[in-house]
Coordinates of C-alpha atoms and ligand atoms in Angstrom, one line a residue:
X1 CA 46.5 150.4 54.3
X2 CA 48.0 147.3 55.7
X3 CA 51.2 146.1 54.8
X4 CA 52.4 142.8 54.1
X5 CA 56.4 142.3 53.6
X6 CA 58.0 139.4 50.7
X7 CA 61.5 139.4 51.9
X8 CA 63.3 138.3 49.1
X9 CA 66.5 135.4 50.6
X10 CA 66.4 132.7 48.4
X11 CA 69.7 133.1 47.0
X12 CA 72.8 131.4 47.6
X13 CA 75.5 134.0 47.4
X14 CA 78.3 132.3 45.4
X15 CA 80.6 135.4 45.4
X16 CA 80.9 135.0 49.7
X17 CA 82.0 131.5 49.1
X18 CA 80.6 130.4 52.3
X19 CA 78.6 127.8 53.8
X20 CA 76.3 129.9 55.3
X21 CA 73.3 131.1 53.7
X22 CA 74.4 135.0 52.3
X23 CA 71.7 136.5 54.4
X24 CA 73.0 135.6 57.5
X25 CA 76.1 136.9 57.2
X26 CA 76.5 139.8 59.6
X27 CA 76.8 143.3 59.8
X28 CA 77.0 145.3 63.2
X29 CA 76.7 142.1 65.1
X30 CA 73.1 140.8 63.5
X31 CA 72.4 138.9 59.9
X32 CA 71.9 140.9 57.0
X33 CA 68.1 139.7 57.1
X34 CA 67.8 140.8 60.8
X35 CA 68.4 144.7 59.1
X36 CA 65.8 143.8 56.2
X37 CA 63.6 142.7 58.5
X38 CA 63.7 145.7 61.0
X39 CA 63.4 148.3 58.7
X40 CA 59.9 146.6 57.6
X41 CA 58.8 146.2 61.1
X42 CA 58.6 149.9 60.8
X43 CA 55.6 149.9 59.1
X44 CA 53.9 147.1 61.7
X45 CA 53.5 144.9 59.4
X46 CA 50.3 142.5 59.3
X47 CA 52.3 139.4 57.7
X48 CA 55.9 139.3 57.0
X49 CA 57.1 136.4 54.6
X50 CA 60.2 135.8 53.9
X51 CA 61.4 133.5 50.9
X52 CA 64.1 131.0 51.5
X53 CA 65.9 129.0 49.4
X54 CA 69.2 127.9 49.9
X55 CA 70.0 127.0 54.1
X56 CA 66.5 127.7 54.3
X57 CA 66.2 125.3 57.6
X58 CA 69.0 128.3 59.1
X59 CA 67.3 131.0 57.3
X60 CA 64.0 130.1 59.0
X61 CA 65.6 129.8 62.3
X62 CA 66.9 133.4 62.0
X63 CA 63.9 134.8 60.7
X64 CA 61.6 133.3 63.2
X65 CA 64.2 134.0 66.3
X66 CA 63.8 138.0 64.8
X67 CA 60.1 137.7 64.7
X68 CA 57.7 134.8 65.4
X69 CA 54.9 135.4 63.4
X70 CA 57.0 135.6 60.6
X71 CA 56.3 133.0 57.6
X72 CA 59.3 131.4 55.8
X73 CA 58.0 130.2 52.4
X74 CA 60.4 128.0 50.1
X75 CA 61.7 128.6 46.9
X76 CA 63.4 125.5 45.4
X77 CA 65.0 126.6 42.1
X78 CA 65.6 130.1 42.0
X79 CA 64.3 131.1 39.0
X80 CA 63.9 134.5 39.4
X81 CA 62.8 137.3 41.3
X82 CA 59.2 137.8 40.4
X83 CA 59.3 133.6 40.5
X84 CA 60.6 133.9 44.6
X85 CA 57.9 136.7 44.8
X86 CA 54.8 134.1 43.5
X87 CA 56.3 131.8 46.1
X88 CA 54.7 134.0 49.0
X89 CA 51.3 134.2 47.3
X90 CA 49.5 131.6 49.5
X91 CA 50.5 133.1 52.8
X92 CA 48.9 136.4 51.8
X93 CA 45.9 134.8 50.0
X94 CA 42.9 137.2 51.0
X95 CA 45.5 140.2 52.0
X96 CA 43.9 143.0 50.0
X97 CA 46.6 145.6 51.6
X98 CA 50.5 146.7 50.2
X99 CA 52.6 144.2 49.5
X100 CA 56.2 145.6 49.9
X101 CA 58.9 143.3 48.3
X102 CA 62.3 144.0 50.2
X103 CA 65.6 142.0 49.1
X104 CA 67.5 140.0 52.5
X105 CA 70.9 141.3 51.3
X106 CA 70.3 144.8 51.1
X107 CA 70.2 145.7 54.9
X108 CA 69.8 149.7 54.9
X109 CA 66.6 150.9 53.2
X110 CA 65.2 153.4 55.6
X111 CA 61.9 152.8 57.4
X112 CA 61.4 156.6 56.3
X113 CA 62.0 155.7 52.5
X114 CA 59.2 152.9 52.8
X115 CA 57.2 155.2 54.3
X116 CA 57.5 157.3 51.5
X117 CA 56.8 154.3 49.3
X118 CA 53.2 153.7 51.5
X119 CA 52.5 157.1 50.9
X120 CA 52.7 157.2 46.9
X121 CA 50.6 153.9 46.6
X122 CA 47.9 155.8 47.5
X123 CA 48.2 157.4 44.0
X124 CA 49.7 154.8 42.4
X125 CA 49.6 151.0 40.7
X126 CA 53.0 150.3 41.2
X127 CA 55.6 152.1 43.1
X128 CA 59.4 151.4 42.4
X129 CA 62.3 152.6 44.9
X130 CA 64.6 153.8 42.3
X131 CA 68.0 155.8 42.8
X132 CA 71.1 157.7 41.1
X133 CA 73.9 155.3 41.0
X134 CA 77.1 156.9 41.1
X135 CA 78.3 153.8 38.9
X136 CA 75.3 152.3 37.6
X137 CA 77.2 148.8 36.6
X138 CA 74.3 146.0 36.1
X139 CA 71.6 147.8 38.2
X140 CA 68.2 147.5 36.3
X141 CA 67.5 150.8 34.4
X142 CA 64.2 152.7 35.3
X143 CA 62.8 153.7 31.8
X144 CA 60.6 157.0 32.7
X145 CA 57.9 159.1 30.5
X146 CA 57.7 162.1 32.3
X147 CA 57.2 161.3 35.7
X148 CA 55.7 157.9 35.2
X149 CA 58.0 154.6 34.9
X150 CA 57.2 152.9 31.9
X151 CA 59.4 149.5 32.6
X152 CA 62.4 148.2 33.9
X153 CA 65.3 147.2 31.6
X154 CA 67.7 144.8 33.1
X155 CA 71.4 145.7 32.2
X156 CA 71.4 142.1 29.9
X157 CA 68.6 142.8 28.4
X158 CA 69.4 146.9 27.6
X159 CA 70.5 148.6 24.5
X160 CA 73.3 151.3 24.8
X161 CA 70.9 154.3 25.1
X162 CA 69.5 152.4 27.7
X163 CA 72.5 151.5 29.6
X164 CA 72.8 155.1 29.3
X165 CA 70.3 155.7 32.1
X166 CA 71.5 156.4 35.4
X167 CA 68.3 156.2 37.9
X168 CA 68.8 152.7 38.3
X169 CA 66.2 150.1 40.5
X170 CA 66.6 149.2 44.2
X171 CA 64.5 146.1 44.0
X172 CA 62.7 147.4 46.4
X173 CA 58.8 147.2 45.0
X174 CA 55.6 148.4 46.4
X175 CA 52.0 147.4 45.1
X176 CA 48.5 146.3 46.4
X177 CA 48.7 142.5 47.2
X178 CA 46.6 140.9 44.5
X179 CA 47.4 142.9 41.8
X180 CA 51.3 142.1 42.3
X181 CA 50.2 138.3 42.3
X182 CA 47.8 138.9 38.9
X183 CA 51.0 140.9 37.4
X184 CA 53.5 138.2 38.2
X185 CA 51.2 135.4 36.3
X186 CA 52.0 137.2 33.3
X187 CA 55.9 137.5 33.5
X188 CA 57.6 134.9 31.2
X189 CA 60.8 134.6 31.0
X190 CA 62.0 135.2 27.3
X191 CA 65.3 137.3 28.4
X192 CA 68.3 137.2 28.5
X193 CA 68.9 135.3 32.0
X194 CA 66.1 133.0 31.2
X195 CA 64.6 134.3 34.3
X196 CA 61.1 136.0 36.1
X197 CA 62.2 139.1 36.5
X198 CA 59.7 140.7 38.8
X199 CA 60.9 144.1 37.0
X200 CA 58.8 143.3 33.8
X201 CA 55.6 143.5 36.0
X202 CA 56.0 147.4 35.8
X203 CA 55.9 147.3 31.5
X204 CA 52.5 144.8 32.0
X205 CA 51.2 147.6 34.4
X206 CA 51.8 149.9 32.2
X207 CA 50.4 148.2 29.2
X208 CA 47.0 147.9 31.2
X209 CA 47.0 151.1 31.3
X210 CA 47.9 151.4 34.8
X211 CA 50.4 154.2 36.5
X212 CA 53.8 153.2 38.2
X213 CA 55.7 155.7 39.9
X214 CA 59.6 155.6 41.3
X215 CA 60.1 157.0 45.1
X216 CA 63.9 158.1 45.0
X217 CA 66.9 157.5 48.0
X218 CA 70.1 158.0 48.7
X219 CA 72.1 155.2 46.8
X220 CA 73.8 154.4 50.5
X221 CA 70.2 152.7 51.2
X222 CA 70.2 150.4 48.5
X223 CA 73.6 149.0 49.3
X224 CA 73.8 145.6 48.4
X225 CA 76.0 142.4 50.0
X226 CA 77.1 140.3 47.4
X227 CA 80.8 139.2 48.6
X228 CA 83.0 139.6 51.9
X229 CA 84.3 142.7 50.6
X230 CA 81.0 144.4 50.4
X231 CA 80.3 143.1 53.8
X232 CA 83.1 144.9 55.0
X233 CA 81.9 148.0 53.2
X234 CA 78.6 147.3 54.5
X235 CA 80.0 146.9 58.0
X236 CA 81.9 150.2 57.6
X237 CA 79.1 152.4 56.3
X238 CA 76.9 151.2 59.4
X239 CA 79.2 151.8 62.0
X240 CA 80.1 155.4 60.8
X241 CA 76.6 156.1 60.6
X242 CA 75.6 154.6 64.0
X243 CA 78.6 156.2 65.3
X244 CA 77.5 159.7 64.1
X245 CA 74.0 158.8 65.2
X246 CA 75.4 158.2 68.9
X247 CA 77.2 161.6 69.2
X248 CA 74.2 163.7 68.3
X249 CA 72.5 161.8 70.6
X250 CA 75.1 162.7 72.9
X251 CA 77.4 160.4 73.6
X252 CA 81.1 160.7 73.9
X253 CA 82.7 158.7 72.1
X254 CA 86.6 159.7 72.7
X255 CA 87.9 157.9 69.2
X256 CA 84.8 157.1 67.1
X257 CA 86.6 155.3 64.4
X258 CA 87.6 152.5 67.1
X259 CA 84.0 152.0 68.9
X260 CA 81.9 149.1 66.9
X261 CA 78.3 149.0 68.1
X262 CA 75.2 146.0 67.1
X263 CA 72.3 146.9 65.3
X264 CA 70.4 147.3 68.4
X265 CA 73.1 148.9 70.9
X266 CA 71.3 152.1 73.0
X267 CA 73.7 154.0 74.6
X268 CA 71.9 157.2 77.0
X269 CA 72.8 160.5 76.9
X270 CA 76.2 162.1 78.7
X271 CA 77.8 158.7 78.9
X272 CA 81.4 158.7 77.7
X273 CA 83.0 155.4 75.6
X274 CA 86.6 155.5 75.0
X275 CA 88.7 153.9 72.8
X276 CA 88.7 150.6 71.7
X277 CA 85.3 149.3 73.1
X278 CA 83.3 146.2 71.3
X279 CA 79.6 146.1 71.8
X280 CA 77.6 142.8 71.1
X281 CA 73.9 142.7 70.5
X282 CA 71.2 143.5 73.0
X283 CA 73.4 145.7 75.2
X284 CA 71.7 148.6 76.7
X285 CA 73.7 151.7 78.6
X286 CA 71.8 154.3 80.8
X287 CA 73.0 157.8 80.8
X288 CA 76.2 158.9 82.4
X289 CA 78.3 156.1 82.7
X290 CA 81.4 155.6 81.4
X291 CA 82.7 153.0 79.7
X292 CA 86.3 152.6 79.6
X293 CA 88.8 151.4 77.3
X294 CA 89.1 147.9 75.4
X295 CA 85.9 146.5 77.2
X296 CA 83.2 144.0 75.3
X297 CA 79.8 144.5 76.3
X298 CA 77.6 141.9 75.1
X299 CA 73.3 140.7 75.9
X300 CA 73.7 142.7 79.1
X301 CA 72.4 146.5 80.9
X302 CA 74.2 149.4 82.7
X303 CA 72.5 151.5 84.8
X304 CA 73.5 155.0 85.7
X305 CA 76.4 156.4 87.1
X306 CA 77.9 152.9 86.0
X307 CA 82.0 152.4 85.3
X308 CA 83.1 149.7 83.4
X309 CA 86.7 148.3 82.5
X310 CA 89.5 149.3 81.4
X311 CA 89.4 145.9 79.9
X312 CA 85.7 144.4 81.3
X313 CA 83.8 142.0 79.7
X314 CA 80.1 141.7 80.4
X315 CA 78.2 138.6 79.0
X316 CA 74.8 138.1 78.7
X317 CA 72.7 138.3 81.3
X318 CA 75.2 140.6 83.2
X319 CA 72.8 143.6 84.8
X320 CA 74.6 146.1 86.5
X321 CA 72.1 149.0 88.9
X322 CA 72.8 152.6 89.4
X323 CA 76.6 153.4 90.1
X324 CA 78.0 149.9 89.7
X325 CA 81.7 149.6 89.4
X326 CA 83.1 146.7 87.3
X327 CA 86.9 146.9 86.7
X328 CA 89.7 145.2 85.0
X329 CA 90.0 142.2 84.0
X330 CA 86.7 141.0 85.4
X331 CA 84.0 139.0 83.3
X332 CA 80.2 138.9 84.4
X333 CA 77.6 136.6 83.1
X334 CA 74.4 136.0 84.2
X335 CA 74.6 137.9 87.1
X336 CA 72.6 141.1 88.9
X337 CA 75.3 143.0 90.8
X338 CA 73.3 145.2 92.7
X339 CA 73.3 149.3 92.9
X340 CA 76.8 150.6 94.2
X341 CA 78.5 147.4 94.2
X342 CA 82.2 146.9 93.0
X343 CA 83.7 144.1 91.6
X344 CA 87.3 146.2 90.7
X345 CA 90.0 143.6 89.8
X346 CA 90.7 139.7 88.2
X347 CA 87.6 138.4 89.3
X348 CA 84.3 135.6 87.2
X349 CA 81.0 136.7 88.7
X350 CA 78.9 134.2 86.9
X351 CA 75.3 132.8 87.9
X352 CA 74.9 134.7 90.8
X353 CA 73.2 138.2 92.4
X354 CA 75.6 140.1 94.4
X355 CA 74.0 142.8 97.0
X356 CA 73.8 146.8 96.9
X357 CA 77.0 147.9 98.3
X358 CA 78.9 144.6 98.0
X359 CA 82.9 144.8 97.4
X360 CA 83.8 141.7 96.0
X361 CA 88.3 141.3 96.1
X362 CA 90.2 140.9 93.7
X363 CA 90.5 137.2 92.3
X364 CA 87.2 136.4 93.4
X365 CA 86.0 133.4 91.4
X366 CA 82.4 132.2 91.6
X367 CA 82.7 128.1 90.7
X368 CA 79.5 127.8 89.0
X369 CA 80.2 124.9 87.0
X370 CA 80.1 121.5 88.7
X371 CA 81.6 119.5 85.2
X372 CA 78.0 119.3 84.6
X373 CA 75.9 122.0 85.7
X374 CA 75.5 125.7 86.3
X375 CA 75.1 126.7 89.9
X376 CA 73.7 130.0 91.5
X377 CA 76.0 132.1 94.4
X378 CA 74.2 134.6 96.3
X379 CA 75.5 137.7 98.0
X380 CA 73.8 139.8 100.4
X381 CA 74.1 143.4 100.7
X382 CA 77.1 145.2 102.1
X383 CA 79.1 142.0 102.1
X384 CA 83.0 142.1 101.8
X385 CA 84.2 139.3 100.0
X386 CA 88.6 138.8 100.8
X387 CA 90.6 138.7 97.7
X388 CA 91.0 135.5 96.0
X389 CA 87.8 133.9 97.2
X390 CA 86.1 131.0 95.6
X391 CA 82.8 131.0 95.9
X392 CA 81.8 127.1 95.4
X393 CA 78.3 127.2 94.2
X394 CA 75.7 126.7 95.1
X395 CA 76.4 128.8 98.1
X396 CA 74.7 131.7 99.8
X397 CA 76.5 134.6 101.8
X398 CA 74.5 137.0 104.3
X399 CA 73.6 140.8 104.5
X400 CA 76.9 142.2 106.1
X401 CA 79.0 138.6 106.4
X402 CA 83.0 138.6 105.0
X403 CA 85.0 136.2 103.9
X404 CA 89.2 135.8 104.1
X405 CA 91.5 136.0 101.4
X406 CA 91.9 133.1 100.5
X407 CA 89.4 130.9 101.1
X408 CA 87.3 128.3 99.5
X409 CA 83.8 129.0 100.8
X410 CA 81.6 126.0 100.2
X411 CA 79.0 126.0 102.6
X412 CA 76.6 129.3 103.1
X413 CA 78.2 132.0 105.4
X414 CA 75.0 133.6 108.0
X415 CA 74.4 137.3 107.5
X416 CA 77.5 139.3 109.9
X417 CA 79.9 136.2 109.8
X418 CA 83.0 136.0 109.0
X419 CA 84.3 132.8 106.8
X420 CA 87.6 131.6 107.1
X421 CA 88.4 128.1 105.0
X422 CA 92.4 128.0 104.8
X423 CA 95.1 126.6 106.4
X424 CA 96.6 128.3 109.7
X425 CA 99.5 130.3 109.2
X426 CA 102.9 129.0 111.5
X427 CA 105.5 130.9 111.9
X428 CA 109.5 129.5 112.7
X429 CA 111.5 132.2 114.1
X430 CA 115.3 132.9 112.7
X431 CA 114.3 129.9 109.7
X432 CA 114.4 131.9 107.1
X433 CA 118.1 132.9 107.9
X434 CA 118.7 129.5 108.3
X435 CA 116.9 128.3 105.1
X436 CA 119.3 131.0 103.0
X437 CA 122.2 130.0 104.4
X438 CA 121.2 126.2 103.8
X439 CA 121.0 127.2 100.3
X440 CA 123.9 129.2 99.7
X441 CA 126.0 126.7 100.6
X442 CA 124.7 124.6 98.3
X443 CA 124.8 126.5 95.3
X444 CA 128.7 127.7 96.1
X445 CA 129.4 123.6 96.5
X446 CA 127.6 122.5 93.1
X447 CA 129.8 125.8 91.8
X448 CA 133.0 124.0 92.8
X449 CA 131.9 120.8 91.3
X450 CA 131.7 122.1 88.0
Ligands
LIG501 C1 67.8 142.7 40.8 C2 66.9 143.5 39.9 C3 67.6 144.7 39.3 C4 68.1 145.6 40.4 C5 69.0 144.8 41.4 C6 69.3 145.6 42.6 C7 65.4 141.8 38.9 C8 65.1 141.0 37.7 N1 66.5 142.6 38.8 O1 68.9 142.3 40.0 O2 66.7 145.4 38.5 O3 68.8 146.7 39.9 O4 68.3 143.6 41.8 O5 70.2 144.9 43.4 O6 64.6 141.8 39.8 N2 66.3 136.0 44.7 C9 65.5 135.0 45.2 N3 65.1 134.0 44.3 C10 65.4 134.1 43.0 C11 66.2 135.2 42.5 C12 66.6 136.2 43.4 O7 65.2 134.9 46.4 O8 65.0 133.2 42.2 C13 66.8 137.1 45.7 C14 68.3 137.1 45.8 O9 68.7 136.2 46.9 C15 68.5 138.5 46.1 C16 67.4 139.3 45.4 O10 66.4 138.3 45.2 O11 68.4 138.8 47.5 C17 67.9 139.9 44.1 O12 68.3 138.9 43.2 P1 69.6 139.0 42.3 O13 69.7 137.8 41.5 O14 70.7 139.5 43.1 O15 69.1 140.2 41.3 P2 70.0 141.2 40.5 O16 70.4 140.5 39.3 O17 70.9 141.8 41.4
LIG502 CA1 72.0 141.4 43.5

């Protein structure tokens, strides 16, 4: 059956007391409706509509910078959830497949638990993604008869044998497109919110006679942002579980607790990460590198055999080949550096391709930036750049050429050259002596003055 998602990210989040729209706050480097999204995008889905409300201009931008095709819908008052629901009812006009209702602030339902959810609509009317809650608090309470789910009672609404209940709803709803749509016409909104709950749509199924089920998860999936503290929790429990995820997948990672990875890091088998290392989204490491301490890895590739830091940062754009060395203190942005080259110490490699081979010095400094614009520096293979080189873009140098410490290279070098741009060195014979003495005396007369 095809699948349609409702993302559900209309709300405004008053408890993060923030200007930015709740769902794109972030956890593990990407917004809370990135996650949402994802885990749908499991189930290739044929439309994926996601209802904004509040920010809705930024909510859009992040949904469609996630995934194109998706459709933003807007949902002006919030007046409930089966009311932000109806809101995506004519995108999917004609779907005849699932429609899968997922909430923008709860980022870790597995794509495994939806599957699940597919699975049972085959049998089903209605199927809820229900689970044990530890505390069950306000959660909506699944009502059960047997093994069938009769309705949903929101906490507000429940009576104390009620609140008694412990399997508790997700929000998380699956159910063939146009009967969720004919459901939701009959919600009202006599309650105790003065809402549409899209919960009452399981007691209307149920009253035509029609069977809801619940598909159960760990309550860890159905983790729900509503302030900075449970983002912190959120970005807490993601991290220890990527982290965990990483090691079986064998990766070293020499202090665990002190490694935070994106929602999309891939790190390759036998490559070791010590302490203290950041990594940004879209960063990809082959197997067997290592990545040493305090580095921050960001939008950029290592190949194998690669060694970055102690204390590298890599920008995006920064693509490292096969046995790359990048040391300390060096930033690379926007750059190739090509296999076996080293850029060890204090040096910006920015805007430019550096050859297989290449050792750039330490304090190398590629001046892309003209005030005004970016400016490319090429490198051939096997060239030796001297310490403290600027490279004043744009600016090529050859296969095999070498520059002098020192120098300010601003016109191209030819392959085999060596460039020279600083000023001759003179030497005075027996003037130093002279120069200490000079100086001496001067501070023994200023002494006396005193
Ligand atoms: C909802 C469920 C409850 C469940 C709980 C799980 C209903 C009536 N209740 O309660 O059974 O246990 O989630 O967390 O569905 N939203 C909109 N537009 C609206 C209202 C909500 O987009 O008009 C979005 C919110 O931004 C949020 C989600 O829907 O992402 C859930 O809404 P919220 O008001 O937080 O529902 P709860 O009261 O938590
Ligand atoms: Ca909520």
């Amino acid at each position: 059956m095809d699948t349609a998602l409702i993302i559900l990210a209309a709300g405004k989040g008053t408890r993060m007391n923030s200007d930015l729209p709740k769902v794109l706050h972030r956890v593990a480097s990407a917004p809370l409706l990135e996650h949402a999204m994802a885990a749908g995008a499991m189930l290739a889905p044929r439309h994926t509509v996601v209802v904004a409300g509040h920010g809705a201009d930024q909510v859009r931008a992040a949904a469609t910078l996630f995934d194109e095709d998706a459709q933003v819908v807007e949902q002006t008052e919030q007046l409930g959830t089966a009311h932000a629901v109806a809101q995506a009812r004519p995108a999917l006009d004609g779907f005849d497949g699932m429609a899968l209702v997922l909430y923008g602030d709860t980022p870790f339902v597995q794509p495994e638990t939806l599957e699940k959810m597919q699975e049972a609509l085959a049998n089903h009317d209605v199927v809820v993604l229900g689970f044990e809650a530890a505390d069950p608090a306000r959660y909506g309470r699944l009502v059960m008869q047997g093994d069938a789910l009769e309705r949903i009672v929101e906490f507000k609404d429940a009576s104390p044998e009620e609140r008694a209940i412990t399997l508790c709803n997700s929000g998380v709803v699956a159910c063939k497109s146009e009967l969720l749509f004919d459901l939701i016409d009959k919600v009202g909104n006599d309650n105790a919110s003065e809402e549409y709950y899209l919960t009452d749509i399981i007691g209307l199924a149920h009253a035509e006679g029609r069977s809801a089920t619940v598909v159960t998860c760990a309550e860890a999936e159905t983790m729900g942002v509503n302030s900075r503290a449970d983002l912190a929790r959120a970005e807490a429990a993601f991290q220890s579980r990527a982290r965990a995820l990483l090691m079986e997948d064998g990766v070293t990672l020499i202090a665990p607790e002190t490694v935070f990875l994106a929602r999309d890091t891939y790190i390759g088998r036998d490559t070791v990460v010590e302490p203290n290392v950041v990594f940004g989204p879209n960063v990809t490491v082959e197997s067997g590198t290592t990545i040493r301490a305090f580095s921050h890895l960001e939008g950029c590739h290592v190949s194998r055999g690669g060694v970055v830091g102690p204390y590298a940062r890599l920008r995006p754009g920064a693509e490292l080949a096969e046995d790359v060395r990048i040391g300390n203190f060096v930033e690379i942005k926007n750059a190739q550096i090509a296999e076996g080259a080293k850029v060890n110490h204090l040096s910006y490699i920015g805007d430019a391709t550096v050859g297989a081979r290449s050792n750039i010095g330490a304090g190398t400094i590629t001046c892309n930036y003209d005030g005004v614009m970016k400016h490319h520096t090429t490198i051939g293979a096997g060239a030796f750049i001297g310490s403290n080189t600027m490279l004043v873009a744009p600016v090529t140098i050859g296969d095999g050429a070498m520059t002098g410490s020192g120098s300010v290279i601003t016109s191209d070098v030819e392959p085999e050259a060596l460039a020279l741009s600083r000023a001759p060195q003179v030497e005075k014979p027996g003037m130093a002596r002279k120069m200490f003495e000079i100086l001496k005396a001067k501070k023994a007369k200023m002494q006396r003055g005193s």
